[in-house]
mmCIF file of C-alpha atoms in Angstrom:
data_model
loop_
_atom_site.group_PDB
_atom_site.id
_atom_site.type_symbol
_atom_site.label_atom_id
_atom_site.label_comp_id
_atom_site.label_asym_id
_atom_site.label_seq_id
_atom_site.Cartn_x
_atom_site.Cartn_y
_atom_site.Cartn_z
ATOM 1 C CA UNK A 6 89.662 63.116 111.499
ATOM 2 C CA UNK A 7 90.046 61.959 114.994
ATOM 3 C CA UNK A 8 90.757 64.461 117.867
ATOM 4 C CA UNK A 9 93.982 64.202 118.609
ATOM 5 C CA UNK A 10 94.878 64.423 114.346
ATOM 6 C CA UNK A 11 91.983 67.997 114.468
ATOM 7 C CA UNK A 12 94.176 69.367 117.457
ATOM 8 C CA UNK A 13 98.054 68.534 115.838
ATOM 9 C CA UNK A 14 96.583 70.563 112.598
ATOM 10 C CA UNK A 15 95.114 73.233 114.342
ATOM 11 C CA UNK A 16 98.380 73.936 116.473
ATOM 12 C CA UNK A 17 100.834 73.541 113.154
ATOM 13 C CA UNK A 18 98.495 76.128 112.053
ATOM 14 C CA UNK A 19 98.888 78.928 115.050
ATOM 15 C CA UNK A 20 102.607 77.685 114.880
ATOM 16 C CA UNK A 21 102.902 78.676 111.047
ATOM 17 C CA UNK A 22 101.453 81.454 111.272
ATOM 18 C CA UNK A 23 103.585 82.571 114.638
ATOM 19 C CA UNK A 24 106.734 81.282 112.641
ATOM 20 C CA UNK A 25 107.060 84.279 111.104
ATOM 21 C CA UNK A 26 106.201 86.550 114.189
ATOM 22 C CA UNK A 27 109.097 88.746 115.443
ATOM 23 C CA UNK A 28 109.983 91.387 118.474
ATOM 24 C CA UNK A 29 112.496 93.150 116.098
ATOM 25 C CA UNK A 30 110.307 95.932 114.492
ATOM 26 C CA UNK A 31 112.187 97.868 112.087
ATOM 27 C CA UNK A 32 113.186 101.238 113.423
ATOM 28 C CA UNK A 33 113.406 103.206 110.236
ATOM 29 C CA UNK A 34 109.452 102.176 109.680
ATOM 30 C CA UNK A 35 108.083 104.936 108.312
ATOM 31 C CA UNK A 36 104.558 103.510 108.941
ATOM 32 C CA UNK A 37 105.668 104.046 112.722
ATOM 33 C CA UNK A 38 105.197 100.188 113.251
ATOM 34 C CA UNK A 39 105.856 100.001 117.301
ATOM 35 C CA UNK A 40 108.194 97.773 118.929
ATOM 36 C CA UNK A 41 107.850 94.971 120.294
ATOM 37 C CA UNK A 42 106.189 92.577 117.851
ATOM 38 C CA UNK A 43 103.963 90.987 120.517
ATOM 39 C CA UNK A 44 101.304 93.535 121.515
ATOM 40 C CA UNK A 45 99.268 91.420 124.007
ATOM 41 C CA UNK A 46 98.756 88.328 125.010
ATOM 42 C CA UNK A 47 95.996 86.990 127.129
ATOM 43 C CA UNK A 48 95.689 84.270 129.972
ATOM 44 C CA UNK A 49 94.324 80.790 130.279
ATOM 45 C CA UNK A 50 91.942 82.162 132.728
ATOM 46 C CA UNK A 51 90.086 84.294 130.443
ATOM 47 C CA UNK A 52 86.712 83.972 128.525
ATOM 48 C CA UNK A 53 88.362 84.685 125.155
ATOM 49 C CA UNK A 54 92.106 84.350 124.593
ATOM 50 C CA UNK A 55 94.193 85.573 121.912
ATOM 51 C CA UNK A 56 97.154 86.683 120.656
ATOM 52 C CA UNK A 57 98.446 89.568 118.373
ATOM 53 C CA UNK A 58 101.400 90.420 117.034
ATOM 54 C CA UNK A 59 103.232 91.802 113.747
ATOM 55 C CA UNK A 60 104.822 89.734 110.642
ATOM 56 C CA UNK A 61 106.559 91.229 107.712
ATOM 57 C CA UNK A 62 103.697 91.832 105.221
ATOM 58 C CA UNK A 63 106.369 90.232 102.144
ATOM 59 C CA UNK A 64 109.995 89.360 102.016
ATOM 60 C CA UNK A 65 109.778 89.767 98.359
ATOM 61 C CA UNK A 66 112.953 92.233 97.818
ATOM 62 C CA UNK A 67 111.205 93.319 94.697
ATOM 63 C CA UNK A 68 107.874 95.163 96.678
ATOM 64 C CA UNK A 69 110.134 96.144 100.038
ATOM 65 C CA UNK A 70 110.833 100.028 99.901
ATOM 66 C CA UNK A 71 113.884 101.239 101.262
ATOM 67 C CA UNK A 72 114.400 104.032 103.389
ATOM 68 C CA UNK A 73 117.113 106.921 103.735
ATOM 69 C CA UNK A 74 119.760 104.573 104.527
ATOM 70 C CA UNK A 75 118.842 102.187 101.304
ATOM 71 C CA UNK A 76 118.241 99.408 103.791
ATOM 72 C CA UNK A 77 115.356 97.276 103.094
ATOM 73 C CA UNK A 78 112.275 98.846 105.025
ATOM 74 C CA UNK A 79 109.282 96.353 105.308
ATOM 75 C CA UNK A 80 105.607 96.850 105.980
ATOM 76 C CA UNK A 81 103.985 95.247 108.811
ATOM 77 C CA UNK A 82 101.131 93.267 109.640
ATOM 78 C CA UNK A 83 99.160 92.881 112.199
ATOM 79 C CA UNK A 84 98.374 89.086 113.089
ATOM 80 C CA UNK A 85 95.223 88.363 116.087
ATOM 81 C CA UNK A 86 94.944 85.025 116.519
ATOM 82 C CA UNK A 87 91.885 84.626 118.716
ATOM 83 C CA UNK A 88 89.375 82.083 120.294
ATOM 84 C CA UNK A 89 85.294 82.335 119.377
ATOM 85 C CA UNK A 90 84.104 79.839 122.451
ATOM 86 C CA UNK A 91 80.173 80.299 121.018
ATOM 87 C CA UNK A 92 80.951 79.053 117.262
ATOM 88 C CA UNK A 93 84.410 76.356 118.656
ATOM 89 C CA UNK A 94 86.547 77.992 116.343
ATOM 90 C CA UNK A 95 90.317 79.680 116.464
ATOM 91 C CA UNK A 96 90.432 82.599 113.715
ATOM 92 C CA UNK A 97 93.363 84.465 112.582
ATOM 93 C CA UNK A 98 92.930 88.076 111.610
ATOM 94 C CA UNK A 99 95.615 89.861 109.296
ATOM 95 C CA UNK A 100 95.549 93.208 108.803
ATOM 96 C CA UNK A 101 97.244 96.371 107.654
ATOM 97 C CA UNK A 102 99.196 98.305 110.652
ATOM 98 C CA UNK A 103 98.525 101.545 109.392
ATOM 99 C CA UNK A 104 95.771 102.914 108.800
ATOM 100 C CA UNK A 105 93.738 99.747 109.493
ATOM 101 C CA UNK A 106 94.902 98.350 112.995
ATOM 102 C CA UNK A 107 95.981 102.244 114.522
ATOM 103 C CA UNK A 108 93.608 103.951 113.000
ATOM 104 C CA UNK A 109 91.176 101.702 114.643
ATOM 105 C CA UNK A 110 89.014 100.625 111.749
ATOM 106 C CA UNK A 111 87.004 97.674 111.789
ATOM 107 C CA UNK A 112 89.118 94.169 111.595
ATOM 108 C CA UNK A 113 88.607 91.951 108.261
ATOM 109 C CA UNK A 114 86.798 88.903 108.083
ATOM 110 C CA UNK A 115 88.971 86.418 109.747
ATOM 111 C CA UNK A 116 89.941 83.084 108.463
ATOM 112 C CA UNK A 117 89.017 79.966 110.426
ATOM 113 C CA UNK A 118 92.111 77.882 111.296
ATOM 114 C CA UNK A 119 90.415 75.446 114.015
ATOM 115 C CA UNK A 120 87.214 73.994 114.258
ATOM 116 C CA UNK A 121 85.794 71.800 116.900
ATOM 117 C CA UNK A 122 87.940 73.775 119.297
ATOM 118 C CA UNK A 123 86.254 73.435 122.966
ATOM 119 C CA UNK A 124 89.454 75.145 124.591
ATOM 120 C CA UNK A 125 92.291 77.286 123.456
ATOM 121 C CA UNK A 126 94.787 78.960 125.921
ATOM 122 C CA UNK A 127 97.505 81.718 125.542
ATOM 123 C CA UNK A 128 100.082 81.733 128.091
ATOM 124 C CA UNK A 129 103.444 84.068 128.006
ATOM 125 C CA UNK A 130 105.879 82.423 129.606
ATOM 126 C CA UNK A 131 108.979 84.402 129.141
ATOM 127 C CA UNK A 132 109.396 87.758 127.130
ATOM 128 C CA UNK A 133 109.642 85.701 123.687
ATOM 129 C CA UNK A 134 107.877 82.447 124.585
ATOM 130 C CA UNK A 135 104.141 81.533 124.757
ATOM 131 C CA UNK A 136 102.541 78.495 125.557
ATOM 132 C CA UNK A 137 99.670 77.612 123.690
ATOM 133 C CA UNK A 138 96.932 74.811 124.970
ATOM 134 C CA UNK A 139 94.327 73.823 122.516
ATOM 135 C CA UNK A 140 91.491 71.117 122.991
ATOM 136 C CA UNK A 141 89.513 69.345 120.187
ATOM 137 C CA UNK A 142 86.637 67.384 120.665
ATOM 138 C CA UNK A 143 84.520 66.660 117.436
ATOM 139 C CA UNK A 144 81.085 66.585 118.608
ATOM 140 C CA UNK A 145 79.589 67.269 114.890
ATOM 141 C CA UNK A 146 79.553 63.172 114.680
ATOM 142 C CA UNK A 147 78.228 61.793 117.734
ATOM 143 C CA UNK A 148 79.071 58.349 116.182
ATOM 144 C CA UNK A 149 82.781 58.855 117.333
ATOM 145 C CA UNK A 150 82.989 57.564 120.900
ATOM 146 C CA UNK A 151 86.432 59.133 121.355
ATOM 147 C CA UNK A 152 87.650 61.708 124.309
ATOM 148 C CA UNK A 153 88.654 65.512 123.368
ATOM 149 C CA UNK A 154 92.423 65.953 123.211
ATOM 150 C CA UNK A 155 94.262 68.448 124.477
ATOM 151 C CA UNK A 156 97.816 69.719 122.974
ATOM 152 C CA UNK A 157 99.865 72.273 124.187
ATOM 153 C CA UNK A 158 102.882 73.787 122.619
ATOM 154 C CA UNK A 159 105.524 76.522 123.656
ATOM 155 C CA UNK A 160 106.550 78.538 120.989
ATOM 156 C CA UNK A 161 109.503 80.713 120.913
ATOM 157 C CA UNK A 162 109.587 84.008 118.657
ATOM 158 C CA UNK A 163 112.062 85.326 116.946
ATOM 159 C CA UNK A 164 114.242 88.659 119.020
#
């Protein structure tokens, strides 16, 4: 795959996963999910950027418990999408809110959703927009006399 093809799949990636990503927490959450969905968010400037936030765990109406008021009352996720500079990889963690994520236990392994990443970036821009920068250069095949790429993409979440 050439660079600029590696970084396009690697950003519909972080955008799939942050297509699901909202500020509007349910307030009748009896897991105490917090409000709002985007819990940090660090800089360009940083050694190791990242991003986390919460997803609805299913939108099956089948699994979704409902509270007092019978209205449907989801579990949450917790969603790190992060940058490992030593392996040149962007993972994705998903995890339970509670107990996993507030109770502070240790993360799961995380699934790889970039490789031959040489620089990722998370920007917030506005209080529902984040710019993301990510830079591919596939230096596993030293045949390929090609330049990295760099993409960047704003993506606007859900309130």
């Amino acid at each position: 795959m050439t660079n600029e093809q590696a970084a396009r799949v690697a950003m519909a990636r972080v955008n799939a996963s942050l297509s699901q990503a909202s500020v509007d927490a349910n307030t009748n959450d009896t897991s105490g999910t917090p409000a709002p969905a985007v819990i940090s968010a660090v800089p360009l400037a940083t050694s190791s950027p990242a991003i986390t936030f919460y997803r609805v765990g299913t939108l099956d109406p089948a699994v979704i418990p409902t509270g007092s008021t019978l209205a449907p009352n989801p579990p949450y996720k917790v969603h790190i999408i992060s940058y490992d500079a030593v392996n040149k990889v962007v993972n994705e963690y998903v995890m339970d809110y509670d107990p996993t994520y507030k109770g502070g236990l240790a993360s799961p392994a995380p699934t790889v959703i970039a490789n031959n990443v040489t620089n990722f970036g998370v920007m917030q821009i506005s209080p529902y927009e984040y710019q993301f920068q990510i830079t591919v250069n596939n230096i596993n095949n030293p045949t390929q006399a090609e330049a990295p790429y760099t993409l960047v993409d704003n993506v606007h979440l859900m309130n």
